[in-house]
């Protein structure tokens, strides 16, 4: 794992968008794992800009992490609608190549199995983008999610419903209670993982997830097992990290980061 700290959210999300665009250029048929949440909004905005400047999604496909259960498919708060609005309507994925779990299915367990099968049929996820919830969730894998869990329905914590309430008019009771989410085990099978965290509300959970012990109580800590996982944080989210100076040393010395160490990315 590597943790890269950038000065602010703008630089952190710009770096994430640049890494994603590099991977798409290196492998035009890349299978992307996509995430929702406010942290992702600027990343998708930048990917849409990059598409206008030639970044081609026509060979790519995508699988989103999760979807609320019970929202109507055209509900603007569904993750399908959110992804259309933020990214899919602005780039050129081929029709049918963007996938979001079906939270409206009558048979949720079957929808979960079908989602896993679709990921396998696409050849697995090449690059998985992640945010992190204040409970340490990745996707909607709330505390005590099995580290080997697969796509399934999950009950959200009150804290997550509060965290996501601003997107539902500020009312936590309006946030669905359950979601269909890729499992921790599903996520760990991605070839490469990029987790982005910004803002002071993420500082404590970031330190616990990546510098603390591996535990099912913090799903994101399972990423410590992944051989190719990068965390990009802004200063505010990195504020509680103990080994910060080493992470900066890696960013400034590791050859792989050289192309990203331009003047736009000074700490
Ligand atoms: C939701 C998503 C998570 C995401 C989290 C963070 O709960 N299911 O995948 O990581 O939001 O949200 P934000 O970026 O708004 O802090």
JSON list of C-alpha atoms and ligand atoms in Angstrom, two decimals, residues 35-39 65-66 79 131-133 137 139-140 160 163-164 202, ligand 1:
[
{"chain": "A", "resi": 35, "resn": "UNK", "atom": "CA", "xyz": [-17.72, 4.60, -6.56]},
{"chain": "A", "resi": 36, "resn": "UNK", "atom": "CA", "xyz": [-20.21, 7.24, -5.50]},
{"chain": "A", "resi": 37, "resn": "UNK", "atom": "CA", "xyz": [-20.07, 9.86, -2.74]},
{"chain": "A", "resi": 38, "resn": "UNK", "atom": "CA", "xyz": [-19.23, 13.53, -2.77]},
{"chain": "A", "resi": 39, "resn": "UNK", "atom": "CA", "xyz": [-15.48, 12.87, -2.97]},
{"chain": "A", "resi": 65, "resn": "UNK", "atom": "CA", "xyz": [-19.80, -0.69, -6.07]},
{"chain": "A", "resi": 66, "resn": "UNK", "atom": "CA", "xyz": [-23.28, -0.36, -4.71]},
{"chain": "A", "resi": 79, "resn": "UNK", "atom": "CA", "xyz": [-26.63, 5.65, -7.65]},
{"chain": "A", "resi": 131, "resn": "UNK", "atom": "CA", "xyz": [-14.09, 6.37, -1.26]},
{"chain": "A", "resi": 132, "resn": "UNK", "atom": "CA", "xyz": [-14.33, 5.66, 2.44]},
{"chain": "A", "resi": 133, "resn": "UNK", "atom": "CA", "xyz": [-17.26, 6.17, 4.77]},
{"chain": "A", "resi": 137, "resn": "UNK", "atom": "CA", "xyz": [-16.92, 1.22, 4.89]},
{"chain": "A", "resi": 139, "resn": "UNK", "atom": "CA", "xyz": [-18.87, 0.33, -0.95]},
{"chain": "A", "resi": 140, "resn": "UNK", "atom": "CA", "xyz": [-21.53, -0.21, 1.68]},
{"chain": "A", "resi": 160, "resn": "UNK", "atom": "CA", "xyz": [-23.83, 6.23, 7.38]},
{"chain": "A", "resi": 163, "resn": "UNK", "atom": "CA", "xyz": [-23.41, 11.02, 6.64]},
{"chain": "A", "resi": 164, "resn": "UNK", "atom": "CA", "xyz": [-25.40, 10.60, 3.42]},
{"chain": "A", "resi": 202, "resn": "UNK", "atom": "CA", "xyz": [-12.03, 11.25, 7.25]},
{"chain": "B", "resi": 1, "resn": "LIG", "atom": "C1", "xyz": [-21.28, 6.27, 0.25]},
{"chain": "B", "resi": 1, "resn": "LIG", "atom": "C2", "xyz": [-20.76, 5.18, -0.68]},
{"chain": "B", "resi": 1, "resn": "LIG", "atom": "C3", "xyz": [-19.31, 4.86, -0.41]},
{"chain": "B", "resi": 1, "resn": "LIG", "atom": "C4", "xyz": [-18.49, 6.13, -0.30]},
{"chain": "B", "resi": 1, "resn": "LIG", "atom": "C5", "xyz": [-19.03, 7.00, 0.80]},
{"chain": "B", "resi": 1, "resn": "LIG", "atom": "C6", "xyz": [-18.21, 8.25, 1.03]},
{"chain": "B", "resi": 1, "resn": "LIG", "atom": "O1", "xyz": [-21.60, 5.78, 1.50]},
{"chain": "B", "resi": 1, "resn": "LIG", "atom": "N1", "xyz": [-21.51, 3.98, -0.62]},
{"chain": "B", "resi": 1, "resn": "LIG", "atom": "O2", "xyz": [-18.81, 4.05, -1.47]},
{"chain": "B", "resi": 1, "resn": "LIG", "atom": "O3", "xyz": [-17.15, 5.82, -0.04]},
{"chain": "B", "resi": 1, "resn": "LIG", "atom": "O4", "xyz": [-20.35, 7.33, 0.39]},
{"chain": "B", "resi": 1, "resn": "LIG", "atom": "O5", "xyz": [-18.95, 9.39, 0.76]},
{"chain": "B", "resi": 1, "resn": "LIG", "atom": "P1", "xyz": [-18.35, 10.85, 0.65]},
{"chain": "B", "resi": 1, "resn": "LIG", "atom": "O6", "xyz": [-17.38, 10.83, -0.49]},
{"chain": "B", "resi": 1, "resn": "LIG", "atom": "O7", "xyz": [-19.56, 11.67, 0.35]},
{"chain": "B", "resi": 1, "resn": "LIG", "atom": "O8", "xyz": [-17.71, 11.15, 1.94]}
]
